[in-house]
PDB file of C-alpha atoms in Angstrom:
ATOM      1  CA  UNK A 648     -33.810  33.846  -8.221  1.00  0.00           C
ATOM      2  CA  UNK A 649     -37.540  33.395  -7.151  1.00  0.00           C
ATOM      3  CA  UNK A 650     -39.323  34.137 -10.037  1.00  0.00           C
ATOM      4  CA  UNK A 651     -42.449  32.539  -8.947  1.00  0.00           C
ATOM      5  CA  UNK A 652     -43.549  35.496  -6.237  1.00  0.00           C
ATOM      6  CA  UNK A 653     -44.025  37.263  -9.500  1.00  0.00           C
ATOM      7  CA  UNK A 654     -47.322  37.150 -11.736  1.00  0.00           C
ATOM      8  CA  UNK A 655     -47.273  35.999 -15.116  1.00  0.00           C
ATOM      9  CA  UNK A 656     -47.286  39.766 -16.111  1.00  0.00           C
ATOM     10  CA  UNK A 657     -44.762  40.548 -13.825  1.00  0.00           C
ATOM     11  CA  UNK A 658     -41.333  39.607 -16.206  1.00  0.00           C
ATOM     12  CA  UNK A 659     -40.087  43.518 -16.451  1.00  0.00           C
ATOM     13  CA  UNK A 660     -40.023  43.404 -12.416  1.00  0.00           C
ATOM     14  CA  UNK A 661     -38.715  40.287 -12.319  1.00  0.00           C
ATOM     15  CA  UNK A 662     -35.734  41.132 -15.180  1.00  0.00           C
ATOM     16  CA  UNK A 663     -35.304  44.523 -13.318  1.00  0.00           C
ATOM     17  CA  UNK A 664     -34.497  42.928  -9.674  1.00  0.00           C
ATOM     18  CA  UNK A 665     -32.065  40.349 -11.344  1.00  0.00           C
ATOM     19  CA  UNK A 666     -30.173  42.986 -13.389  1.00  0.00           C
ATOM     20  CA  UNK A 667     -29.760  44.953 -10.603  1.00  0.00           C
ATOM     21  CA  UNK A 668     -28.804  41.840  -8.298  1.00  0.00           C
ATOM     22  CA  UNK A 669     -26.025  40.921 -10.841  1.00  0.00           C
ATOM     23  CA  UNK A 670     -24.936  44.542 -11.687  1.00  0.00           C
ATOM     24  CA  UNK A 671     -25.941  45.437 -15.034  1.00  0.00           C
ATOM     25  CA  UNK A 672     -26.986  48.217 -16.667  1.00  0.00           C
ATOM     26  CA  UNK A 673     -29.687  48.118 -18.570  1.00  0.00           C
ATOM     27  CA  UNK A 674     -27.537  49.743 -21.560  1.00  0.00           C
ATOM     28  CA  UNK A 675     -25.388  46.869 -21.332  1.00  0.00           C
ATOM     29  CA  UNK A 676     -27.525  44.518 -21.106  1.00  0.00           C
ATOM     30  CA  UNK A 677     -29.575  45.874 -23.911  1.00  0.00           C
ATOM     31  CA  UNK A 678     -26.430  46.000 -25.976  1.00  0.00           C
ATOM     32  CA  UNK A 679     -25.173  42.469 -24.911  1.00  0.00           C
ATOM     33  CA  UNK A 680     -29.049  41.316 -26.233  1.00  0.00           C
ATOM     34  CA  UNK A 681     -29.038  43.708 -29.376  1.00  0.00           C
ATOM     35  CA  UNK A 682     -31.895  46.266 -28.531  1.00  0.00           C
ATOM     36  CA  UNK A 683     -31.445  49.814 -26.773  1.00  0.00           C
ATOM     37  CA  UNK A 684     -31.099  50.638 -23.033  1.00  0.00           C
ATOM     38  CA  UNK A 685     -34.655  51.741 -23.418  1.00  0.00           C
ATOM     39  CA  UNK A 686     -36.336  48.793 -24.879  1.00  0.00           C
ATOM     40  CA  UNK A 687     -34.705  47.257 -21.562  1.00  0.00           C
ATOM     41  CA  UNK A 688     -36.065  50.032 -19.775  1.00  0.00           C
ATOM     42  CA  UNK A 689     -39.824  49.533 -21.193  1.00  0.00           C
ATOM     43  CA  UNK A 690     -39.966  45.775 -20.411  1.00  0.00           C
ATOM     44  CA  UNK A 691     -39.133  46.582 -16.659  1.00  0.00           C
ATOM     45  CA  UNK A 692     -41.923  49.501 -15.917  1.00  0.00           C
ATOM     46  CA  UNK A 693     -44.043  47.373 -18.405  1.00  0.00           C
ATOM     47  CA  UNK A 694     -44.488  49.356 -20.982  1.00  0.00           C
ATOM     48  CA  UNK A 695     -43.709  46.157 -23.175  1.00  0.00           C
ATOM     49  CA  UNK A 696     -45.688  43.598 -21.271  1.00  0.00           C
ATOM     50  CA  UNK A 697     -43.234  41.101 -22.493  1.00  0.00           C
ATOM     51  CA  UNK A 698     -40.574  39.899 -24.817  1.00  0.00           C
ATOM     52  CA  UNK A 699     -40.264  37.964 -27.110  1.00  0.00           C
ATOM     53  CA  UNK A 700     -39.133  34.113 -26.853  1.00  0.00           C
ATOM     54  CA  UNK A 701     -35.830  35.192 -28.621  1.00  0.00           C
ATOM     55  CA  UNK A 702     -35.553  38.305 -26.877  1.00  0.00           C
ATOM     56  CA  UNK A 703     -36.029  36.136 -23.371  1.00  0.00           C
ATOM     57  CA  UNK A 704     -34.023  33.620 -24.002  1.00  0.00           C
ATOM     58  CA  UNK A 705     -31.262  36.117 -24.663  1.00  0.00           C
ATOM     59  CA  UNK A 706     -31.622  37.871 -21.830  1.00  0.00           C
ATOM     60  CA  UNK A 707     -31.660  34.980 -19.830  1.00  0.00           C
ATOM     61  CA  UNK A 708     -28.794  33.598 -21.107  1.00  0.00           C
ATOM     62  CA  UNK A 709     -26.892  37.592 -20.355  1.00  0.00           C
ATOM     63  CA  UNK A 710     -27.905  37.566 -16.851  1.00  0.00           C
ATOM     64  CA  UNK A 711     -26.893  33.730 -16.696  1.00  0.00           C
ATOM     65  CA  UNK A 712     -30.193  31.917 -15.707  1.00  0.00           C
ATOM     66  CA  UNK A 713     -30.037  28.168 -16.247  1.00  0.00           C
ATOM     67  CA  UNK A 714     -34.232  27.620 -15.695  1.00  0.00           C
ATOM     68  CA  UNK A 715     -34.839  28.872 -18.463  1.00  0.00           C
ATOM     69  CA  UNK A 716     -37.467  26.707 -19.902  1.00  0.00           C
ATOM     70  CA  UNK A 717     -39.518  27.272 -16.508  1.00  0.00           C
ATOM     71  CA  UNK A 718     -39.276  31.216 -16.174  1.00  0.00           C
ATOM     72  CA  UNK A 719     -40.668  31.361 -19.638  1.00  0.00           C
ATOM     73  CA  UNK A 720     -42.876  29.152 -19.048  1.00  0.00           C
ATOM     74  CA  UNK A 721     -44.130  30.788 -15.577  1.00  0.00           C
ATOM     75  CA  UNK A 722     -44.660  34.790 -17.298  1.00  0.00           C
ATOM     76  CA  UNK A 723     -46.108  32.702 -20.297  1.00  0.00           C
ATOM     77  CA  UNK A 724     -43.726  33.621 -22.665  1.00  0.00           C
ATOM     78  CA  UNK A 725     -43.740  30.532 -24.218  1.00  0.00           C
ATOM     79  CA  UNK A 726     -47.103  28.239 -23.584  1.00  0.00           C
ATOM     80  CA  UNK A 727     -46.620  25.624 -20.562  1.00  0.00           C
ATOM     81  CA  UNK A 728     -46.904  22.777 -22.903  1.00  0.00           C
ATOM     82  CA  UNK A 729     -43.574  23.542 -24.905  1.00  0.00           C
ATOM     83  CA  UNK A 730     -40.774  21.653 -24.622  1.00  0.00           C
ATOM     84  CA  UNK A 731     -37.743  24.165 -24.933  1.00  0.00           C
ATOM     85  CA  UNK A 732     -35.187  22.209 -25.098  1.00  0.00           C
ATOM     86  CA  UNK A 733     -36.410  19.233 -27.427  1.00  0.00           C
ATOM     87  CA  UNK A 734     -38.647  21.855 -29.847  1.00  0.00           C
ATOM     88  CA  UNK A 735     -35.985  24.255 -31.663  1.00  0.00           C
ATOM     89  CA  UNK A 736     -37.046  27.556 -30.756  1.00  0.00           C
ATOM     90  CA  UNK A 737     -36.869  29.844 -33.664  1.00  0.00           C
ATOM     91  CA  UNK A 738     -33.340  31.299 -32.482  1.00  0.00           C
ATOM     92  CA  UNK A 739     -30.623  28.918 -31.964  1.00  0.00           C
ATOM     93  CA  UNK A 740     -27.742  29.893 -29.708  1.00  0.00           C
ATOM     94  CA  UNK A 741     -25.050  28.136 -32.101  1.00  0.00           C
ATOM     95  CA  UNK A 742     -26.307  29.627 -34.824  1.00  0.00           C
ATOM     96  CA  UNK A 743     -25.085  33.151 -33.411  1.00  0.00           C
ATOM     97  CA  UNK A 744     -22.185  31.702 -32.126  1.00  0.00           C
ATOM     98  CA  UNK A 745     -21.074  30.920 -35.347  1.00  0.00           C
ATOM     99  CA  UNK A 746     -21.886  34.454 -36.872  1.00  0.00           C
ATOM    100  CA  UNK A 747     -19.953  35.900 -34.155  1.00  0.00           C
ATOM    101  CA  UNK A 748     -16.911  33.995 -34.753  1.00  0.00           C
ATOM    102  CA  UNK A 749     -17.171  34.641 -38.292  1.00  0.00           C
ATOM    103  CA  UNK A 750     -17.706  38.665 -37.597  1.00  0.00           C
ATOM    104  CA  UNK A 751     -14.214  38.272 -35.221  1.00  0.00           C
ATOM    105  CA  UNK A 752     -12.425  36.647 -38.062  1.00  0.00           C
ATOM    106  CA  UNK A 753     -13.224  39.322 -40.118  1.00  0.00           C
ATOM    107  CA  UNK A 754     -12.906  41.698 -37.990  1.00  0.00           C
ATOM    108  CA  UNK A 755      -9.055  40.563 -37.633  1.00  0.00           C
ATOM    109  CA  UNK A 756      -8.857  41.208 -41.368  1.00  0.00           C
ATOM    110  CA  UNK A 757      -9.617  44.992 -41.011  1.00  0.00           C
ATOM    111  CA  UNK A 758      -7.207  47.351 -41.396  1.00  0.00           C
ATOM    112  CA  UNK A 759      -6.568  48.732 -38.257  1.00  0.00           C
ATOM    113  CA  UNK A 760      -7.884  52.522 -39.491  1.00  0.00           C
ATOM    114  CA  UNK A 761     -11.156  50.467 -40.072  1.00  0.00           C
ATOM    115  CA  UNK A 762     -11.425  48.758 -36.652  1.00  0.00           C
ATOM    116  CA  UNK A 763     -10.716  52.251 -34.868  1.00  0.00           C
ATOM    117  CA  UNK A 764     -13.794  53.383 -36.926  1.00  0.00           C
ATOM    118  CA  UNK A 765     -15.779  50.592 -35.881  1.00  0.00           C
ATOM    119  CA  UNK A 766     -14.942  50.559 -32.164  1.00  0.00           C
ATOM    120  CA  UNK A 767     -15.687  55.084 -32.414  1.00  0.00           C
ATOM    121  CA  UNK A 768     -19.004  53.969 -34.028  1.00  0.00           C
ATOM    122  CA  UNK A 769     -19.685  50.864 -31.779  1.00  0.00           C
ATOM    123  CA  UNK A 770     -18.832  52.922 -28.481  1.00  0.00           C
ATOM    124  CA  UNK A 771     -19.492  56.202 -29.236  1.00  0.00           C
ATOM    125  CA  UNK A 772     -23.204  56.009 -31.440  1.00  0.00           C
ATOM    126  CA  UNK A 773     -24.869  52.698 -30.466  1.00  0.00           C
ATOM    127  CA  UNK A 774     -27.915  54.189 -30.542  1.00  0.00           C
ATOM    128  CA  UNK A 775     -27.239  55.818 -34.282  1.00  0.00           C
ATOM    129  CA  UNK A 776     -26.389  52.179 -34.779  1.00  0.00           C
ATOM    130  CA  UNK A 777     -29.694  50.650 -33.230  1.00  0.00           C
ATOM    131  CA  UNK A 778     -31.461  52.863 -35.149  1.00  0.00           C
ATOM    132  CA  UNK A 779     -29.576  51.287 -38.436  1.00  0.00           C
ATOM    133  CA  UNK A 780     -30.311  48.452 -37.590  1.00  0.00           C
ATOM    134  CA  UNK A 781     -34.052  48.804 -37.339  1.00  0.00           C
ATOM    135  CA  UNK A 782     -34.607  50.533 -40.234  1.00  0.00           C
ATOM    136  CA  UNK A 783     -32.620  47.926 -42.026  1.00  0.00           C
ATOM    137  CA  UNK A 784     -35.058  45.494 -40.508  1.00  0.00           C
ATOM    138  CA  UNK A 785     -37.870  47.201 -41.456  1.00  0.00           C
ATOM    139  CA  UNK A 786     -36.361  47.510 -44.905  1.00  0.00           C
ATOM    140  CA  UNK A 787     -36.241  43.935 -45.222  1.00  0.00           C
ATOM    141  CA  UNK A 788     -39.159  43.161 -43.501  1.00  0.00           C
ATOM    142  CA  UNK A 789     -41.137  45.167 -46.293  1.00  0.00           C
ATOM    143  CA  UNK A 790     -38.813  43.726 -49.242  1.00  0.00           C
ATOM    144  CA  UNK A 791     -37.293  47.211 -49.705  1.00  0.00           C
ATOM    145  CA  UNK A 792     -33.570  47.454 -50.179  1.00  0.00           C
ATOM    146  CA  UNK A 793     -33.558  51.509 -50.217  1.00  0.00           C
ATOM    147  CA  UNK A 794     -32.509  50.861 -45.834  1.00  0.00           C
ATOM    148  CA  UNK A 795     -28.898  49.099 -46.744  1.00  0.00           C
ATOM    149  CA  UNK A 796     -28.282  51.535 -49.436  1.00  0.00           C
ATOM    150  CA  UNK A 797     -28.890  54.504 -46.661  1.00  0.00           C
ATOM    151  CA  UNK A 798     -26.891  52.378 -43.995  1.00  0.00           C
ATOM    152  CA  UNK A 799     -23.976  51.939 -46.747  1.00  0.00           C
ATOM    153  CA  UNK A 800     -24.024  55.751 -47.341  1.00  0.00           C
ATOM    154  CA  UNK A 801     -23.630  56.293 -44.320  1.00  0.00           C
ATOM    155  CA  UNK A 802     -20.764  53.822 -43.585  1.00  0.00           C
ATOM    156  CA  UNK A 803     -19.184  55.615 -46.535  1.00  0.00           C
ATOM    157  CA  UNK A 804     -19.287  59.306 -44.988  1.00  0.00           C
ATOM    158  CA  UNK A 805     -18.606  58.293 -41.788  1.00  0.00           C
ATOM    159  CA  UNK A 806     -15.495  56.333 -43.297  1.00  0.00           C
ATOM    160  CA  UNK A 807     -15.081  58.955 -45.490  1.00  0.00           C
ATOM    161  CA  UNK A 808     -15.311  61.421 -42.470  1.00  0.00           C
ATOM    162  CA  UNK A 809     -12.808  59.634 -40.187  1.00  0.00           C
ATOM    163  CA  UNK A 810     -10.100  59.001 -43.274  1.00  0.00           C
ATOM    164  CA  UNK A 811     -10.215  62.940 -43.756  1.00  0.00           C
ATOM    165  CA  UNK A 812      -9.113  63.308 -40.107  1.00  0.00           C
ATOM    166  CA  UNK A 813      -6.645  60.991 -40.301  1.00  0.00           C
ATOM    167  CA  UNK A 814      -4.827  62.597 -43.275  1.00  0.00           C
ATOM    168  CA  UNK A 815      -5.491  66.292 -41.603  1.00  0.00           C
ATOM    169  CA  UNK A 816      -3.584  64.793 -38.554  1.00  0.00           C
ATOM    170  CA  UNK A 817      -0.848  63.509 -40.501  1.00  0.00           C
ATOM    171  CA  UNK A 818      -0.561  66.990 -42.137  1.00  0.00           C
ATOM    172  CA  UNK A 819      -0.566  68.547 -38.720  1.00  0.00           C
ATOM    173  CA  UNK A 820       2.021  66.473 -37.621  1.00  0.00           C
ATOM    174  CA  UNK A 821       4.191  66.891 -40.875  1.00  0.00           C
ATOM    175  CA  UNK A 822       3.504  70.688 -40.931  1.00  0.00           C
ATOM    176  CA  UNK A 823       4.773  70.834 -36.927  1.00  0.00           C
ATOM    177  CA  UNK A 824       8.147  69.197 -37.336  1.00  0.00           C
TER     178      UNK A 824
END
């Protein structure tokens, strides 16, 4: 990993040679960071000039990059004179560690009709989900709750949608024997 060949404006080529080194999309690694394939995409052909520090630190911590304090340093994502590791940065890794164990806990609480919804969803509409997401984001972001009561609509249909099939299944089945 020699980052330093590359200008301080450089990151997106930088990220794109060490994703491809290591093998990973850029839908999984968007994914694995929670943004898009295409917010991936736009940092590497520079469209987004650069991420930010919570976004980096992310994605350095995906593609497994332990110097991380000096690549952020070196495309100026953070200023030279900031001590990562002894200033908090806004994100904190154990912070989502913990939300992630607590989402797998409950997760193992879920019926098993609901976790087959959630994988369809997770797998088959991540970018329906993304999109979610952001508005509920931007909901928040403006102090408007009218974004969850859309995303827990749809939950509701889709939920809705994917109990329907399961009972016209069963009916299938019961009507075939």
């Amino acid at each position: 990993m020699e980052y330093s060949m590359y200008s301080p404006n450089e990151f997106g080529l930088w990220l794109k040679e060490e994703r491809l080194k290591r093998g990973i999309s850029t839908r999984t690694l968007g994914t694995t960071i929670g943004k898009s394939a295409s917010y991936v995409s736009q940092l590497e052909t520079g469209y987004i000039k650069a991420p930010s520090e919570e976004a980096a630190v992310l994605l350095l911590d995906e593609m497994g990059i332990k110097e991380k304090q000096n690549v952020l340093q070196h495309f100026e994502i953070i200023p030279s004179n900031k001590d990562f590791f002894s200033n908090k940065p806004l994100y904190q890794r154990e912070a989502i560690k913990r939300k992630r164990t607590q989402l797998l806990d409950s997760i193992e609480k879920l019926p098993e009709t609901q976790i087959e919804l959630i994988h369809t969803l997770y797998f088959n509409h991540r970018d329906l989900l993304q999109a979610l997401y952001e508005i509920s984001n931007f909901g928040a972001e403006k102090g408007s709750k009218i974004p969850i009561t859309v995303i827990k609509e749809f939950v509701d249909v889709m939920l809705l949608k994917y109990q329907l099939e399961q009972q016209k299944q069963l009916e299938e089945r019961a009507s075939g024997n």
